[in-house]
GROMACS .gro file of C-alpha atoms in nm:
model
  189
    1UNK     CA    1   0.184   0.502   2.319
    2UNK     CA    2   0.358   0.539   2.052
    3UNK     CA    3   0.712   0.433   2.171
    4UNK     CA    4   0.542   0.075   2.241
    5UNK     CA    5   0.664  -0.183   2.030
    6UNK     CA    6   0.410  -0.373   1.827
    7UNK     CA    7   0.321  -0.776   1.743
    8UNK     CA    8   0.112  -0.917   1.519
    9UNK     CA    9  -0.052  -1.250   1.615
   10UNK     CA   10  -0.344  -1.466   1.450
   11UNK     CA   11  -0.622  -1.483   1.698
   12UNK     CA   12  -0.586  -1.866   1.675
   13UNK     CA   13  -0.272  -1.834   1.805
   14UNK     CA   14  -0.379  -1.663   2.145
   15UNK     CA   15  -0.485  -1.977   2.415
   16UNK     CA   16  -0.546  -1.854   2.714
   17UNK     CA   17  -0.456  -1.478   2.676
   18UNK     CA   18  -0.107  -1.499   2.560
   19UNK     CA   19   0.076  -1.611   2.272
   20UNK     CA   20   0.423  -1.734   2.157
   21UNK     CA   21   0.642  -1.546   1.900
   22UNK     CA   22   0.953  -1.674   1.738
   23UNK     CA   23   1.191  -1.657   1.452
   24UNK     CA   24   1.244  -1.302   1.313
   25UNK     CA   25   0.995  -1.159   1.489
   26UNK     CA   26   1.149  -1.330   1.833
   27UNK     CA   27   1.500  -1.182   1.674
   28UNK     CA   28   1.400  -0.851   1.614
   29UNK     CA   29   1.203  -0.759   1.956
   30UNK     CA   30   1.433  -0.947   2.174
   31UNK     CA   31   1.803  -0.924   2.016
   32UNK     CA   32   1.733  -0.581   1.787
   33UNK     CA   33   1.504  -0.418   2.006
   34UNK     CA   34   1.625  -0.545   2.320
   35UNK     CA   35   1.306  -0.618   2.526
   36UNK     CA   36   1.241  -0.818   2.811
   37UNK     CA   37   1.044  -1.012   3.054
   38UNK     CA   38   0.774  -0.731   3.168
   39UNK     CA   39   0.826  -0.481   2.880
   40UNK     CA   40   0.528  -0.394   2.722
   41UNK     CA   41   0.371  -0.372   2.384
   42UNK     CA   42   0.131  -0.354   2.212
   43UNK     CA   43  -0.037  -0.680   2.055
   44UNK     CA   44  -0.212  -0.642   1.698
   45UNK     CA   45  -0.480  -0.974   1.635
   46UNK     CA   46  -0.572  -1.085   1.238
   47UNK     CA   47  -0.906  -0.891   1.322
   48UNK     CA   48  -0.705  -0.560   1.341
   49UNK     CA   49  -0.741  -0.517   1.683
   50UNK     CA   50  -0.496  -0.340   1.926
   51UNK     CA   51  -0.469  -0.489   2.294
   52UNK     CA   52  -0.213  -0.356   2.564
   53UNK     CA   53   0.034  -0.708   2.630
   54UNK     CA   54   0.360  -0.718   2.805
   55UNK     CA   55   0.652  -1.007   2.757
   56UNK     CA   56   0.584  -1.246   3.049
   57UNK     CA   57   0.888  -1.533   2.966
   58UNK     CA   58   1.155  -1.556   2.732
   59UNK     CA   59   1.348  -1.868   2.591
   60UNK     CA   60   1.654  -1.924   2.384
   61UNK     CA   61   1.437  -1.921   2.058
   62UNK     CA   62   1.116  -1.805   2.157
   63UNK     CA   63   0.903  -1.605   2.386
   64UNK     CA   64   0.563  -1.548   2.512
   65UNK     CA   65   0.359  -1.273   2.526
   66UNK     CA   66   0.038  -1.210   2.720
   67UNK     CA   67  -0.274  -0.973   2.678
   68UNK     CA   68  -0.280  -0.792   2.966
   69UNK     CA   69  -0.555  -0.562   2.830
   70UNK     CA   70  -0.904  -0.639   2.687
   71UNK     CA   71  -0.999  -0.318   2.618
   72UNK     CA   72  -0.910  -0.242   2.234
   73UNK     CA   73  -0.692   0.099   2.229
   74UNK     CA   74  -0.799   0.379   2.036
   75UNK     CA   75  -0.829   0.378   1.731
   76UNK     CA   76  -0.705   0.751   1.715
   77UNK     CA   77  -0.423   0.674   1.861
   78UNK     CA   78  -0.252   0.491   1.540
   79UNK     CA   79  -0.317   0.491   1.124
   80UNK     CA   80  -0.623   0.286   1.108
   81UNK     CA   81  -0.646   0.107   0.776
   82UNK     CA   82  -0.957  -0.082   0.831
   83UNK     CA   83  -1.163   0.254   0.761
   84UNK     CA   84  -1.134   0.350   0.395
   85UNK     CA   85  -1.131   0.254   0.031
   86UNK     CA   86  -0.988  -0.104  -0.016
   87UNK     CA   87  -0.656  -0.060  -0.232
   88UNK     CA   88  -0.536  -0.298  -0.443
   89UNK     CA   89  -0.167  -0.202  -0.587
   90UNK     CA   90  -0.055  -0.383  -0.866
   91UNK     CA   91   0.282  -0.325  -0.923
   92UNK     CA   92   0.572  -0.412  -1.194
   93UNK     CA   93   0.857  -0.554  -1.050
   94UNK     CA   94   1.129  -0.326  -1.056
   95UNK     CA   95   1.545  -0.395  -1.063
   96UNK     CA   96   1.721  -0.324  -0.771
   97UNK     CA   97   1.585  -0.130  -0.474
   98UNK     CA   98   1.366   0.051  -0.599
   99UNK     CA   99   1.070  -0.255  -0.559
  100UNK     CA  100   1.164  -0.247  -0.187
  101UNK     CA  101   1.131   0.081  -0.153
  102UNK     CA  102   0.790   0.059  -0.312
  103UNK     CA  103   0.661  -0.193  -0.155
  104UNK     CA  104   0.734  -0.005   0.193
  105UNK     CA  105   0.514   0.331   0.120
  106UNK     CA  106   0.259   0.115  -0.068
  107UNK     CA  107   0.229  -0.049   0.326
  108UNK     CA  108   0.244   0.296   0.450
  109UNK     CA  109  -0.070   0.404   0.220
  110UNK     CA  110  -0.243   0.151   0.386
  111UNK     CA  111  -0.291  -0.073   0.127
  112UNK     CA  112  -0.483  -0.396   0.188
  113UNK     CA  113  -0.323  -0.606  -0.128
  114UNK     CA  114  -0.059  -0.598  -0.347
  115UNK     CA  115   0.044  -0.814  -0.645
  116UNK     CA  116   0.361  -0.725  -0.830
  117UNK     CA  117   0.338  -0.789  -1.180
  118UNK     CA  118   0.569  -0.879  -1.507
  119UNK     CA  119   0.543  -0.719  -1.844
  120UNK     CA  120   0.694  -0.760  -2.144
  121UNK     CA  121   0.974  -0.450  -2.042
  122UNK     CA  122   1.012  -0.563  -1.701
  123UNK     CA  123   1.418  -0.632  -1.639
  124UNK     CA  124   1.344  -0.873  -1.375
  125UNK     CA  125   1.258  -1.215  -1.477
  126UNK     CA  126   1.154  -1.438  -1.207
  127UNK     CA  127   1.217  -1.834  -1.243
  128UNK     CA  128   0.929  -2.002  -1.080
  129UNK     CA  129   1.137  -2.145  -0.802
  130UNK     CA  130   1.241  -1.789  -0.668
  131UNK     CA  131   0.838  -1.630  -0.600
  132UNK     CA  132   0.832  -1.841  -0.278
  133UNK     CA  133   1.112  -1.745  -0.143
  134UNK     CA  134   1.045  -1.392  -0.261
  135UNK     CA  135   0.703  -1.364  -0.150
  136UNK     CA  136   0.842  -1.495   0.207
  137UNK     CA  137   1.081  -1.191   0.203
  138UNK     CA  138   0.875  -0.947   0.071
  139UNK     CA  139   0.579  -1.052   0.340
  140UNK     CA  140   0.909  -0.964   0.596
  141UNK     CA  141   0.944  -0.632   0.442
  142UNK     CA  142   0.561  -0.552   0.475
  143UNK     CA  143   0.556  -0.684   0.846
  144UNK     CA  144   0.842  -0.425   0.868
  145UNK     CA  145   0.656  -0.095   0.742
  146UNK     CA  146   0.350  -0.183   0.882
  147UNK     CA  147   0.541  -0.193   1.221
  148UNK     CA  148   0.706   0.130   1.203
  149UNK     CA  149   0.377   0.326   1.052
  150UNK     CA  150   0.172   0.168   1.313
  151UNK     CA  151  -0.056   0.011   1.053
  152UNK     CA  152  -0.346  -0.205   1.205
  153UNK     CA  153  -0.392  -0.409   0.870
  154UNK     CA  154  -0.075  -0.638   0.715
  155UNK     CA  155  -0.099  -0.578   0.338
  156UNK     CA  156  -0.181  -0.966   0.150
  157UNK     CA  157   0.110  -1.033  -0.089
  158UNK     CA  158   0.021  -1.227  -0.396
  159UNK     CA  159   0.255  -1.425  -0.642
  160UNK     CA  160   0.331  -1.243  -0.933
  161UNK     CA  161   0.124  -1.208  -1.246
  162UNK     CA  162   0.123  -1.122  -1.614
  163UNK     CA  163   0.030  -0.753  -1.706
  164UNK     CA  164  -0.241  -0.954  -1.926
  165UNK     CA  165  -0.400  -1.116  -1.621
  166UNK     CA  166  -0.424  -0.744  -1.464
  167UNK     CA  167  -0.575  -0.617  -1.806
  168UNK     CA  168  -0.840  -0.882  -1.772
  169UNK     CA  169  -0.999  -0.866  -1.478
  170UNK     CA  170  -1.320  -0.711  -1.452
  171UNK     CA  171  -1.450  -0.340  -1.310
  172UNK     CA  172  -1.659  -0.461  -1.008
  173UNK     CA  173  -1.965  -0.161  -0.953
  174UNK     CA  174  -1.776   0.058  -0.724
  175UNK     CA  175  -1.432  -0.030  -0.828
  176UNK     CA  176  -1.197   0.169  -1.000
  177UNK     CA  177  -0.899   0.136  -1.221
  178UNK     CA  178  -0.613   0.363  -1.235
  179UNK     CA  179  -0.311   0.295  -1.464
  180UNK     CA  180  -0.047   0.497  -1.410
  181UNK     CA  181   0.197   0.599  -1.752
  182UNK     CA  182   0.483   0.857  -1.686
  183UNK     CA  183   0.430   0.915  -2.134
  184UNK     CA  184   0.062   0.921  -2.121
  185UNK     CA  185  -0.049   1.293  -2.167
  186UNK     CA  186  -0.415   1.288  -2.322
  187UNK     CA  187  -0.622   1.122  -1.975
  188UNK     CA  188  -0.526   1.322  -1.666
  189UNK     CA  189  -0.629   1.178  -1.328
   0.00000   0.00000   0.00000
């Protein structure tokens, strides 16, 4: 089970028990990964469910993919981040690769949402015509982990924010706050 390759798909998507993928995610199971017609995988709907599928045709650009299964796999059988506390990771942007790198074991942690954030120290600046192309790459990057950890759930991505935003939202009952300081040595977690 675990050799299959996965796909994510909105449920919206699927008309008649099979849906079509393209683009990068066409690029990287057909030209990277080298599947084709038959192969199987395993197919991952927007309500975190897993469903056996295999690749029934495949164009120059495009190609679709059918359930073959109904039955939902087990949930043993893979990371399931639908059980669990909700974790939202807000997190200053970083220089370099170091953000990347970040934002892959965040997806690994199962986080459900992340929103990077600026501060008044961050080195990166970002102009306000670079987040959507940024946010478009960095959604890549989480489709990417959450792939190759077998994650059920696609972490949300939001546009960045101000650390004062962050410091002004409120404690919901049952929510809980961590900050994390590498020079803070009075609160311990």
């Amino acid at each position: 089970m675990s050799s299959l390759r996965r796909v994510y798909f909105l449920s919206q998507q699927c008309q008649l028990g099979q849906f079509t993928v393209q683009g990068d995610v066409f690029h990287h199971l057909f030209h990277v990964c080298r599947l084709k017609t038959g192969d199987p995988l395993v197919a991952v709907d927007d309500a975190y469910r897993e469903f056996f599928a295999k690749v029934r045709s495949i164009d120059t650009s495009s190609a679709v993919i059918a359930i073959e299964s109904s039955d939902i796999l087990d949930p043993s059988a893979g990371l399931d981040a639908t059980t669990g506390l909700p974790i939202h990771m807000y997190l200053a942007l970083l220089k370099g690769d170091a953000f990347d790198w970040a934002l892959e074991k965040i997806t690994e942690l199962s986080a459900h949402e992340i929103t990077p954030f600026l501060s008044d120290r961050s080195v990166v600046k970002l102009t306000a015509d670079q987040v959507p192309g940024k946010l478009v790459r960095w959604q890549k990057m989480l489709n990417k982990a959450a792939q190759q950890s077998r994650q059920r759930r696609l972490p949300v991505i939001h546009a960045p924010v101000g650390i004062e935003q962050i410091c002004q939202l409120p404690i919901d009952a049952g929510h809980l706050k961590i900050i994390c300081n590498e020079h803070e040595r009075e609160h311990n977690l």
